[in-house]
CSV table of C-alpha atoms in Angstrom, one decimal:
chain,number,residue,atom,x,y,z
A,1,MET,CA,-17.8,-2.6,-29.4
A,2,ARG,CA,-19.6,-4.6,-32.1
A,3,TRP,CA,-20.8,-8.1,-31.1
A,4,HIS,CA,-19.0,-9.8,-34.0
A,5,LYS,CA,-15.8,-8.3,-32.7
A,6,ILE,CA,-16.5,-9.5,-29.2
A,7,ARG,CA,-17.2,-13.0,-30.5
A,8,ALA,CA,-14.1,-13.1,-32.6
A,9,LEU,CA,-12.0,-11.9,-29.6
A,10,ALA,CA,-13.6,-14.5,-27.4
A,11,VAL,CA,-12.9,-17.3,-29.9
A,12,MET,CA,-9.2,-16.2,-30.2
A,13,GLN,CA,-8.8,-16.2,-26.4
A,14,VAL,CA,-10.3,-19.6,-26.0
A,15,TYR,CA,-8.1,-20.9,-28.9
A,16,GLY,CA,-5.0,-19.4,-27.3
A,17,GLN,CA,-5.6,-20.6,-23.8
A,18,SER,CA,-6.8,-24.1,-24.8
A,19,SER,CA,-3.6,-24.5,-27.0
A,20,LEU,CA,-1.5,-23.3,-24.1
A,21,LEU,CA,-3.0,-25.7,-21.6
A,22,ALA,CA,-2.9,-28.6,-24.0
A,23,PHE,CA,0.7,-28.1,-24.8
A,24,GLN,CA,1.7,-27.7,-21.1
A,25,PHE,CA,-0.1,-30.9,-20.1
A,26,LEU,CA,1.3,-32.9,-23.0
A,27,ALA,CA,4.8,-31.4,-23.0
A,28,VAL,CA,5.9,-32.5,-19.5
A,29,PRO,CA,5.1,-36.2,-20.0
A,30,ALA,CA,6.7,-36.1,-23.5
A,31,PHE,CA,9.9,-34.5,-22.2
A,32,LEU,CA,10.1,-36.9,-19.2
A,33,ALA,CA,9.4,-40.0,-21.4
A,34,THR,CA,12.0,-39.0,-24.0
A,35,TRP,CA,14.8,-37.4,-22.0
A,36,GLY,CA,14.2,-38.3,-18.4
A,37,SER,CA,14.1,-36.0,-15.4
A,38,GLU,CA,17.9,-35.1,-15.5
A,39,LEU,CA,18.1,-34.1,-19.1
A,40,TYR,CA,14.7,-32.3,-19.0
A,41,GLY,CA,15.9,-30.4,-15.9
A,42,GLU,CA,19.1,-29.3,-17.8
A,43,TRP,CA,17.0,-28.1,-20.7
A,44,LEU,CA,14.8,-26.0,-18.3
A,45,VAL,CA,17.9,-24.4,-16.7
A,46,LEU,CA,19.5,-23.6,-20.1
A,47,MET,CA,16.3,-22.2,-21.6
A,48,ALA,CA,15.4,-20.2,-18.5
A,49,VAL,CA,17.8,-17.3,-19.2
A,50,PRO,CA,16.6,-16.9,-22.9
A,51,LEU,CA,13.0,-17.2,-21.7
A,52,LEU,CA,13.7,-14.3,-19.3
A,53,PHE,CA,14.5,-12.1,-22.2
A,54,SER,CA,11.8,-13.4,-24.5
A,55,GLN,CA,9.1,-12.6,-22.0
A,56,LEU,CA,10.2,-9.1,-21.6
A,57,ASN,CA,7.9,-6.3,-22.9
A,58,VAL,CA,10.1,-3.4,-23.9
A,59,GLY,CA,6.9,-1.4,-23.4
A,60,PHE,CA,7.1,1.0,-26.3
A,61,GLY,CA,5.1,-1.3,-28.6
A,62,SER,CA,2.3,-1.7,-26.1
A,63,ALA,CA,2.4,2.1,-25.4
A,64,ALA,CA,2.3,2.9,-29.1
A,65,ALA,CA,-0.9,0.9,-29.8
A,66,PRO,CA,-3.4,3.4,-28.5
A,67,ILE,CA,-1.4,6.3,-29.9
A,68,MET,CA,-1.4,4.7,-33.4
A,69,ALA,CA,-5.1,3.8,-33.1
A,70,ARG,CA,-6.1,7.4,-32.3
A,71,ALA,CA,-3.8,8.8,-35.0
A,72,LEU,CA,-5.1,6.4,-37.8
A,73,HIS,CA,-8.7,7.2,-36.7
A,74,GLU,CA,-7.9,10.9,-37.2
A,75,ASN,CA,-6.1,10.2,-40.5
A,76,ARG,CA,-2.7,11.3,-39.1
A,77,SER,CA,-0.6,8.5,-40.5
A,78,GLY,CA,2.6,10.5,-39.8
A,79,VAL,CA,2.0,10.3,-36.1
A,80,ALA,CA,1.2,6.6,-36.3
A,81,SER,CA,4.4,6.0,-38.2
A,82,ALA,CA,6.5,8.0,-35.7
A,83,ALA,CA,5.0,5.9,-32.8
A,84,LEU,CA,5.8,2.7,-34.6
A,85,ALA,CA,9.3,3.9,-35.5
A,86,ALA,CA,9.9,4.8,-31.8
A,87,ALA,CA,8.8,1.4,-30.7
A,88,LEU,CA,11.1,-0.3,-33.2
A,89,ALA,CA,14.0,1.9,-32.3
A,90,ALA,CA,13.7,1.2,-28.6
A,91,THR,CA,13.3,-2.6,-29.2
A,92,THR,CA,16.4,-2.6,-31.4
A,93,VAL,CA,18.5,-1.0,-28.7
A,94,VAL,CA,17.4,-3.6,-26.2
A,95,VAL,CA,18.1,-6.4,-28.7
A,96,ILE,CA,21.6,-5.1,-29.2
A,97,LEU,CA,22.1,-5.0,-25.4
A,98,VAL,CA,20.9,-8.6,-25.1
A,99,ILE,CA,23.3,-9.8,-27.8
A,100,LEU,CA,26.2,-7.9,-26.1
A,101,ILE,CA,25.3,-9.4,-22.7
A,102,ALA,CA,25.2,-12.9,-24.2
A,103,TRP,CA,28.5,-12.4,-25.9
A,104,LEU,CA,30.2,-11.2,-22.7
A,105,VAL,CA,28.7,-14.2,-20.7
A,106,TYR,CA,30.1,-16.5,-23.4
A,107,LEU,CA,33.5,-15.0,-23.1
A,108,CYS,CA,33.7,-14.6,-19.3
A,109,VAL,CA,31.5,-17.2,-17.6
A,110,PRO,CA,32.8,-20.8,-17.6
A,111,LEU,CA,30.5,-23.8,-17.7
A,112,SER,CA,31.7,-25.2,-14.4
A,113,PHE,CA,28.1,-25.6,-13.1
A,114,ALA,CA,27.5,-28.2,-15.9
A,115,HIS,CA,30.6,-30.3,-15.3
A,116,ASN,CA,28.5,-33.4,-14.5
A,117,TRP,CA,25.6,-32.8,-16.9
A,118,ILE,CA,24.4,-35.2,-19.6
A,119,MET,CA,24.6,-32.5,-22.3
A,120,SER,CA,28.0,-31.9,-23.9
A,121,LYS,CA,29.6,-28.5,-24.0
A,122,ASP,CA,28.8,-28.1,-27.7
A,123,GLU,CA,25.1,-29.0,-27.1
A,124,ILE,CA,24.9,-26.4,-24.2
A,125,TYR,CA,26.2,-23.6,-26.5
A,126,ILE,CA,23.9,-24.6,-29.3
A,127,VAL,CA,20.8,-24.6,-27.0
A,128,LEU,CA,21.9,-21.3,-25.4
A,129,GLY,CA,22.6,-19.6,-28.8
A,130,CYS,CA,19.3,-20.7,-30.2
A,131,GLY,CA,17.5,-19.5,-27.1
A,132,ILE,CA,19.1,-16.1,-27.5
A,133,ILE,CA,18.0,-15.9,-31.1
A,134,ILE,CA,14.4,-16.8,-30.1
A,135,ALA,CA,14.5,-14.2,-27.3
A,136,CYS,CA,15.6,-11.4,-29.7
A,137,ALA,CA,13.0,-12.3,-32.3
A,138,SER,CA,10.3,-12.4,-29.6
A,139,LEU,CA,11.1,-8.9,-28.4
A,140,TYR,CA,9.7,-7.5,-31.6
A,141,LYS,CA,6.3,-9.2,-31.2
A,142,ASP,CA,4.7,-6.3,-29.4
A,143,ASP,CA,5.9,-3.8,-32.0
A,144,VAL,CA,4.3,-6.0,-34.7
A,145,TYR,CA,1.1,-6.8,-32.9
A,146,CYS,CA,0.4,-3.2,-32.0
A,147,THR,CA,-0.2,-2.5,-35.7
A,148,PHE,CA,-3.0,-5.0,-35.7
A,149,TYR,CA,-4.6,-3.3,-32.7
A,150,ALA,CA,-4.2,0.1,-34.2
A,151,ALA,CA,-5.9,-1.1,-37.4
A,152,ASP,CA,-8.8,-2.6,-35.5
A,153,GLN,CA,-7.6,-6.1,-36.4
A,154,GLN,CA,-7.2,-7.5,-32.9
A,155,PRO,CA,-8.6,-11.0,-33.7
A,156,LEU,CA,-6.1,-11.4,-36.5
A,157,GLY,CA,-3.3,-10.3,-34.2
A,158,ASP,CA,-4.4,-12.8,-31.5
A,159,PHE,CA,-4.8,-15.5,-34.1
A,160,ILE,CA,-1.2,-15.1,-35.3
A,161,ALA,CA,0.2,-15.0,-31.8
A,162,ASN,CA,-1.8,-18.1,-30.8
A,163,THR,CA,-0.9,-19.9,-34.0
A,164,LEU,CA,2.8,-19.2,-33.4
A,165,PHE,CA,2.6,-20.9,-30.0
A,166,PHE,CA,0.4,-23.7,-31.3
A,167,THR,CA,2.8,-24.5,-34.1
A,168,GLU,CA,5.8,-24.5,-31.8
A,169,GLY,CA,4.0,-26.8,-29.4
A,170,VAL,CA,3.0,-29.3,-32.0
A,171,ALA,CA,6.6,-29.3,-33.4
A,172,THR,CA,8.0,-29.9,-29.9
A,173,ILE,CA,5.7,-32.9,-29.3
A,174,VAL,CA,6.4,-34.4,-32.7
A,175,MET,CA,10.2,-33.9,-32.3
A,176,LEU,CA,10.2,-35.6,-28.9
A,177,LEU,CA,7.8,-38.5,-29.3
A,178,PHE,CA,8.2,-39.5,-32.9
A,179,LEU,CA,11.7,-38.3,-33.9
A,180,ARG,CA,13.4,-38.7,-30.4
A,181,ALA,CA,15.2,-35.4,-30.9
A,182,GLU,CA,18.2,-34.4,-28.9
A,183,PRO,CA,18.1,-30.9,-27.1
A,184,ALA,CA,20.3,-29.3,-29.8
A,185,GLN,CA,18.1,-30.6,-32.6
A,186,LEU,CA,14.9,-29.4,-30.9
A,187,ALA,CA,16.5,-25.9,-30.2
A,188,ILE,CA,17.4,-25.5,-33.9
A,189,VAL,CA,14.0,-26.5,-35.2
A,190,LEU,CA,12.2,-24.1,-32.7
A,191,THR,CA,14.5,-21.3,-33.7
A,192,GLY,CA,13.7,-21.7,-37.4
A,193,LEU,CA,10.0,-21.9,-36.7
A,194,ARG,CA,10.1,-18.7,-34.6
A,195,LEU,CA,11.9,-16.8,-37.3
A,196,VAL,CA,9.6,-18.0,-40.1
A,197,LEU,CA,6.4,-17.1,-38.1
A,198,ILE,CA,7.8,-13.7,-37.1
A,199,CYS,CA,8.4,-12.9,-40.8
A,200,VAL,CA,4.8,-14.0,-41.6
A,201,SER,CA,3.5,-11.8,-38.9
A,202,VAL,CA,5.4,-8.8,-40.2
A,203,THR,CA,4.1,-9.4,-43.8
A,204,LEU,CA,0.5,-9.6,-42.6
A,205,SER,CA,1.0,-6.5,-40.5
A,206,PHE,CA,2.3,-4.6,-43.5
A,207,VAL,CA,-0.7,-5.6,-45.5
A,208,LYS,CA,-3.3,-4.8,-42.9
A,209,CYS,CA,-1.7,-1.6,-41.5
A,210,ARG,CA,0.4,-0.3,-44.4
A,211,SER,CA,-0.1,3.4,-43.5
A,212,ALA,CA,1.7,2.9,-40.2
A,213,TRP,CA,4.7,1.3,-41.9
A,214,ARG,CA,5.6,4.4,-43.9
A,215,LEU,CA,8.7,5.0,-41.9
A,216,ARG,CA,10.5,7.2,-44.5
A,217,GLY,CA,10.8,10.9,-43.8
A,218,ILE,CA,10.6,10.7,-40.0
A,219,SER,CA,12.9,13.3,-38.5
A,220,PHE,CA,15.0,12.9,-35.4
A,221,LEU,CA,12.8,15.5,-33.6
A,222,THR,CA,9.6,13.6,-34.5
A,223,LEU,CA,11.1,10.3,-33.3
A,224,LYS,CA,12.3,11.9,-30.0
A,225,ALA,CA,8.9,13.4,-29.4
A,226,ALA,CA,7.3,10.0,-29.9
A,227,LEU,CA,9.7,8.3,-27.5
A,228,GLU,CA,9.0,10.9,-24.9
A,229,GLU,CA,5.3,10.4,-25.2
A,230,GLN,CA,5.6,6.7,-24.9
A,231,ARG,CA,8.2,6.6,-22.1
A,232,SER,CA,6.0,6.9,-19.1
A,233,PRO,CA,3.4,4.2,-20.0
A,234,ALA,CA,6.2,2.0,-21.4
A,235,LEU,CA,7.9,1.8,-18.0
A,236,GLY,CA,4.8,0.2,-16.5
A,237,TYR,CA,4.5,-2.3,-19.3
A,238,PHE,CA,8.2,-3.1,-19.0
A,239,LEU,CA,8.1,-3.8,-15.3
A,240,ASP,CA,5.0,-5.9,-15.3
A,241,PRO,CA,6.5,-9.0,-17.1
A,242,ILE,CA,9.7,-8.6,-15.1
A,243,SER,CA,7.9,-9.2,-11.8
A,244,ASN,CA,6.1,-12.2,-13.4
A,245,ILE,CA,9.5,-13.6,-14.7
A,246,VAL,CA,11.1,-13.2,-11.3
A,247,GLN,CA,8.2,-15.0,-9.6
A,248,ASN,CA,8.1,-17.9,-12.0
A,249,THR,CA,11.0,-18.6,-14.4
A,250,GLY,CA,13.5,-17.1,-11.9
A,251,VAL,CA,12.5,-19.6,-9.2
A,252,VAL,CA,12.8,-22.6,-11.7
A,253,PHE,CA,16.3,-21.3,-12.7
A,254,LEU,CA,17.4,-21.0,-9.1
A,255,ALA,CA,16.1,-24.5,-8.2
A,256,GLY,CA,18.1,-26.0,-11.1
A,257,MET,CA,21.3,-24.1,-10.3
A,258,LEU,CA,21.3,-24.6,-6.5
A,259,LEU,CA,19.3,-27.9,-6.0
A,260,GLY,CA,19.9,-29.7,-9.3
A,261,PRO,CA,18.1,-30.4,-12.6
A,262,VAL,CA,15.6,-32.7,-11.0
A,263,ALA,CA,14.5,-29.9,-8.7
A,264,ALA,CA,14.0,-27.6,-11.6
A,265,ALA,CA,11.8,-30.2,-13.4
A,266,THR,CA,9.8,-30.7,-10.2
A,267,MET,CA,9.3,-27.0,-9.7
A,268,HIS,CA,8.4,-26.4,-13.3
A,269,SER,CA,5.8,-29.2,-13.5
A,270,HIS,CA,4.1,-28.3,-10.2
A,271,ARG,CA,4.1,-24.6,-11.1
A,272,LEU,CA,2.4,-25.3,-14.5
A,273,LEU,CA,-0.5,-27.1,-12.8
A,274,GLY,CA,-0.7,-24.7,-9.9
A,275,ARG,CA,-1.1,-21.7,-12.2
A,276,VAL,CA,-4.2,-23.0,-14.0
A,277,SER,CA,-6.4,-20.4,-12.4
A,278,TRP,CA,-4.1,-17.7,-13.8
A,279,GLN,CA,-4.6,-19.1,-17.3
A,280,ALA,CA,-8.3,-19.5,-16.8
A,281,THR,CA,-8.7,-15.8,-16.1
A,282,ALA,CA,-6.6,-14.7,-19.1
A,283,ALA,CA,-9.5,-14.6,-21.5
A,284,MET,CA,-11.6,-12.7,-18.9
A,285,ARG,CA,-8.7,-10.2,-18.5
A,286,SER,CA,-8.6,-9.5,-22.2
A,287,MET,CA,-12.3,-9.0,-22.6
A,288,SER,CA,-12.8,-7.0,-19.4
A,289,THR,CA,-10.0,-4.7,-20.3
A,290,ARG,CA,-11.7,-3.7,-23.5
A,291,GLU,CA,-15.0,-3.2,-21.8
A,292,VAL,CA,-13.6,-1.0,-19.1
A,293,LEU,CA,-11.8,1.0,-21.8
A,294,ARG,CA,-15.2,1.7,-23.3
A,295,CYS,CA,-16.4,2.9,-19.8
A,296,TYR,CA,-13.5,5.2,-19.5
A,297,ALA,CA,-14.4,6.6,-23.0
A,298,SER,CA,-17.9,7.5,-21.7
A,299,GLY,CA,-16.4,9.8,-19.0
A,300,ASP,CA,-18.7,8.5,-16.3
A,301,ALA,CA,-16.6,7.6,-13.2
A,302,GLU,CA,-19.5,5.7,-11.6
A,303,VAL,CA,-19.8,3.5,-14.7
A,304,VAL,CA,-16.0,2.8,-14.5
A,305,ARG,CA,-16.2,1.9,-10.8
A,306,ARG,CA,-19.2,-0.5,-11.5
A,307,ALA,CA,-17.4,-2.2,-14.4
A,308,THR,CA,-14.2,-2.6,-12.3
A,309,LYS,CA,-16.1,-4.2,-9.4
A,310,LEU,CA,-17.9,-6.6,-11.8
A,311,ALA,CA,-14.6,-7.5,-13.4
A,312,PHE,CA,-12.9,-8.1,-10.0
A,313,SER,CA,-15.9,-10.4,-9.0
A,314,ALA,CA,-15.4,-12.4,-12.2
A,315,PHE,CA,-11.6,-12.8,-11.5
A,316,PHE,CA,-12.3,-13.7,-7.9
A,317,TRP,CA,-14.9,-16.5,-8.6
A,318,ILE,CA,-13.1,-18.0,-11.6
A,319,SER,CA,-9.9,-18.2,-9.5
A,320,THR,CA,-11.7,-19.6,-6.5
A,321,ILE,CA,-13.4,-22.4,-8.6
A,322,CYS,CA,-10.1,-23.3,-10.2
A,323,ALA,CA,-8.2,-23.3,-6.9
A,324,LEU,CA,-10.9,-25.5,-5.2
A,325,GLY,CA,-10.8,-27.9,-8.2
A,326,LEU,CA,-7.0,-28.1,-7.9
A,327,PHE,CA,-7.1,-28.8,-4.2
A,328,VAL,CA,-9.5,-31.7,-4.8
A,329,LEU,CA,-8.3,-33.2,-8.1
A,330,GLY,CA,-4.7,-31.9,-8.3
A,331,PRO,CA,-2.9,-34.6,-6.3
A,332,ALA,CA,-4.5,-37.4,-8.2
A,333,PHE,CA,-3.8,-35.7,-11.5
A,334,LEU,CA,-0.2,-35.1,-10.5
A,335,ARG,CA,0.3,-38.8,-9.9
A,336,PHE,CA,-1.1,-39.7,-13.3
A,337,TRP,CA,0.6,-36.8,-15.1
A,338,LEU,CA,4.1,-37.4,-13.9
A,339,ALA,CA,3.8,-41.2,-14.3
A,340,GLY,CA,6.4,-41.9,-11.7
A,341,LYS,CA,9.1,-40.0,-13.6
A,342,LEU,CA,9.1,-37.3,-11.0
A,343,ALA,CA,8.1,-37.4,-7.3
A,344,ARG,CA,5.1,-35.4,-6.2
A,345,ASP,CA,5.7,-32.6,-3.7
A,346,LEU,CA,2.2,-32.0,-2.3
A,347,PRO,CA,3.2,-29.1,0.1
A,348,LEU,CA,4.8,-27.3,-2.8
A,349,PHE,CA,1.8,-27.9,-5.0
A,350,MET,CA,-0.7,-26.7,-2.4
A,351,ALA,CA,1.4,-23.5,-1.8
A,352,LEU,CA,1.6,-22.9,-5.6
A,353,VAL,CA,-2.2,-23.3,-5.9
A,354,VAL,CA,-2.8,-20.6,-3.3
A,355,SER,CA,-0.2,-18.3,-4.9
A,356,GLY,CA,-1.8,-19.0,-8.3
A,357,PHE,CA,-5.2,-17.9,-6.9
A,358,CYS,CA,-3.8,-14.6,-5.5
A,359,GLY,CA,-1.7,-14.1,-8.7
A,360,SER,CA,-4.7,-14.5,-11.0
A,361,VAL,CA,-6.8,-12.0,-9.0
A,362,LEU,CA,-3.8,-9.6,-8.9
A,363,MET,CA,-3.3,-9.8,-12.7
A,364,GLY,CA,-7.0,-8.9,-13.1
A,365,LEU,CA,-6.7,-5.8,-11.0
A,366,ARG,CA,-3.5,-4.8,-12.8
A,367,SER,CA,-5.3,-5.1,-16.1
A,368,MET,CA,-8.0,-2.7,-14.8
A,369,LEU,CA,-5.3,-0.1,-14.0
A,370,GLN,CA,-3.5,-0.6,-17.3
A,371,VAL,CA,-6.6,0.5,-19.2
A,372,ASP,CA,-5.9,4.2,-18.2
A,373,ASN,CA,-2.1,3.8,-17.8
A,374,ARG,CA,-2.3,4.0,-14.0
A,375,HIS,CA,-0.3,0.9,-13.3
A,376,ALA,CA,3.3,2.2,-13.2
A,377,LYS,CA,3.4,2.7,-9.4
A,378,LEU,CA,2.0,-0.7,-8.8
A,379,ALA,CA,4.5,-2.3,-11.2
A,380,ILE,CA,7.4,-0.6,-9.2
A,381,VAL,CA,6.1,-2.0,-5.9
A,382,GLU,CA,5.7,-5.5,-7.5
A,383,ILE,CA,9.2,-5.7,-8.9
A,384,SER,CA,10.6,-4.5,-5.6
A,385,LEU,CA,8.8,-7.2,-3.6
A,386,SER,CA,9.6,-9.8,-6.3
A,387,LEU,CA,13.3,-9.1,-6.1
A,388,GLY,CA,13.2,-9.3,-2.3
A,389,ALA,CA,11.3,-12.6,-2.5
A,390,LEU,CA,13.8,-14.0,-5.0
A,391,ALA,CA,16.7,-13.1,-2.8
A,392,LEU,CA,15.0,-14.9,0.1
A,393,ILE,CA,14.4,-18.0,-2.0
A,394,THR,CA,18.0,-17.9,-3.1
A,395,ALA,CA,19.1,-18.0,0.5
A,396,MET,CA,16.7,-20.9,1.2
A,397,PHE,CA,17.9,-23.0,-1.7
A,398,TRP,CA,21.5,-22.2,-0.8
A,399,ALA,CA,20.8,-23.6,2.6
A,400,HIS,CA,19.3,-26.7,0.9
A,401,MET,CA,15.8,-26.0,2.3
A,402,PRO,CA,13.0,-28.1,0.7
A,403,LEU,CA,11.3,-26.8,-2.5
A,404,TYR,CA,8.0,-26.1,-0.8
A,405,SER,CA,9.7,-23.3,1.2
A,406,SER,CA,9.8,-21.3,-2.0
A,407,GLY,CA,6.1,-21.9,-2.4
A,408,ILE,CA,5.4,-20.4,1.0
A,409,VAL,CA,7.5,-17.4,0.0
A,410,LEU,CA,5.4,-17.0,-3.2
A,411,VAL,CA,2.2,-17.1,-1.3
A,412,GLY,CA,3.4,-14.2,0.9
A,413,LEU,CA,4.6,-12.3,-2.1
A,414,TYR,CA,1.4,-12.6,-4.1
A,415,GLY,CA,-0.7,-11.8,-1.0
A,416,LEU,CA,1.3,-8.6,-0.4
A,417,CYS,CA,1.1,-7.6,-4.0
A,418,LEU,CA,-2.7,-8.2,-4.0
A,419,ALA,CA,-3.2,-6.1,-0.9
A,420,VAL,CA,-1.1,-3.3,-2.6
A,421,ALA,CA,-3.2,-3.6,-5.8
A,422,LEU,CA,-6.5,-3.3,-3.9
A,423,ARG,CA,-5.2,-0.2,-2.2
A,424,HIS,CA,-4.0,1.2,-5.5
A,425,VAL,CA,-7.5,0.7,-7.0
A,426,HIS,CA,-8.9,2.6,-4.1
A,427,THR,CA,-6.5,5.5,-4.7
A,428,GLU,CA,-6.8,5.6,-8.5
A,429,ILE,CA,-10.4,4.6,-9.2
A,430,GLY,CA,-12.1,5.3,-5.9
A,431,ILE,CA,-13.2,1.8,-4.9
A,432,PRO,CA,-12.5,0.8,-1.3
A,433,PRO,CA,-11.2,-2.8,-0.8
A,434,SER,CA,-14.2,-3.6,1.4
A,435,ALA,CA,-16.5,-2.6,-1.4
A,436,MET,CA,-14.6,-4.8,-3.9
A,437,LEU,CA,-14.7,-7.8,-1.6
A,438,SER,CA,-18.3,-7.3,-0.7
A,439,GLU,CA,-19.3,-7.1,-4.3
A,440,ALA,CA,-17.4,-10.3,-5.1
A,441,LEU,CA,-18.8,-12.3,-2.2
A,442,THR,CA,-22.5,-11.3,-2.8
A,443,ILE,CA,-22.7,-11.4,-6.6
A,444,MET,CA,-22.4,-15.2,-7.0
A,445,PRO,CA,-25.1,-16.1,-4.4
A,446,GLN,CA,-27.4,-13.4,-5.9
A,447,TRP,CA,-26.9,-14.9,-9.3
A,448,VAL,CA,-27.6,-18.4,-8.1
A,449,ILE,CA,-30.8,-17.3,-6.3
A,450,ARG,CA,-32.0,-15.5,-9.5
A,451,ARG,CA,-31.3,-18.7,-11.5
A,452,ILE,CA,-33.2,-20.8,-9.0
A,453,ARG,CA,-36.2,-18.4,-9.0
A,454,ARG,CA,-36.3,-18.4,-12.9
A,455,ARG,CA,-36.2,-22.2,-12.9
A,456,THR,CA,-39.0,-22.4,-10.3
A,457,VAL,CA,-41.2,-19.9,-12.2
A,458,ALA,CA,-40.5,-21.7,-15.5
A,459,SER,CA,-41.4,-25.1,-14.0
A,460,GLY,CA,-44.5,-23.6,-12.4
A,461,LYS,CA,-45.7,-22.2,-15.7
A,462,GLY,CA,-45.0,-25.6,-17.3
A,463,THR,CA,-47.3,-27.4,-14.9
């Protein structure tokens, strides 16, 4: 990979993660100062279900990206168009199902859970409707962004995705702090922004990857063949975000439904801070995935194993440093951040820091397996364990156990998933867990020793 591409990708990753962190740390105080903990908790509960759908990865867009890249490199635009058409068709089917499910829920499910809420019935329906529109528009994002990757325009794709989030974040802060917007007003503005930015993304995608958008003349048999080729890797991409949704948004939703809106706001705010290590390793995951992909292209298994161990070491130490920083500084920051609007739950926070550490290392290992589409089995195990953990948390909340009990369950969940991932890397790539851990524990001390020796030699030469 060319160095200017690496620099561009690194800049986009830093831009995206810094925007995300800034919005998260500013949004919670803004929501609490404008709406209070009760109304903010109601907003989180209502937006949780649309957020579940918006975070889904239908999988066919992600699976189509390498197929389209290879086809365009070989000047087979027909194959690239068929892959894109298959991804769009699969996403459209899912969007139709989401709309039908939302309509059935509207007809059959009463709003009895919200009988004592601050929001009116009309506001609740407006927020939910706007959330569903945002979710349906978001489902197409992977289909659009795969064209940027296929056309070797990854930095542009990342820039558009990050700008989408940044714009919505700024609009949210402005609407809350300066315009004192109500939930329905904020939902309508965010929906309009999402639709406009998705249209801009499609337009730029058409300009940069026009050959892949030539969808005319694709036969049913061609479309069927493309769907069959993408089906297997798409399953793994589809299951990955589901387990993440269950582990995060699902717990916030359950806290709000069974323990009340304030519990949802408490869980959400503590979870955001506890997952800083996960966000800190996001840029490393993106960069290391591309570098390991180059190693796979070389065909040298030893090079692949070496690159995987180095990547795991990076995930391990970044996560460790973030977790230690949160243990030391997190409680004081929570007191300042929540500003007395929400009570601190230190046992919950500490449990979420540990689960965030395990989760960030787990996500790094998963990205190593995704490079060669070897992650489907791991994804199935993760979703099974996640559903079991969610059922246990539901029983705990139903029995009115404290919030930190869910944090303990999440620690066990991520720990089990991490152990399974290490074993899966051993099976698929040939690296024993002991070798992975030994590399991670020795690489940092060795690096520190080398730095000290260089400084000593340099100072000796200077004198």
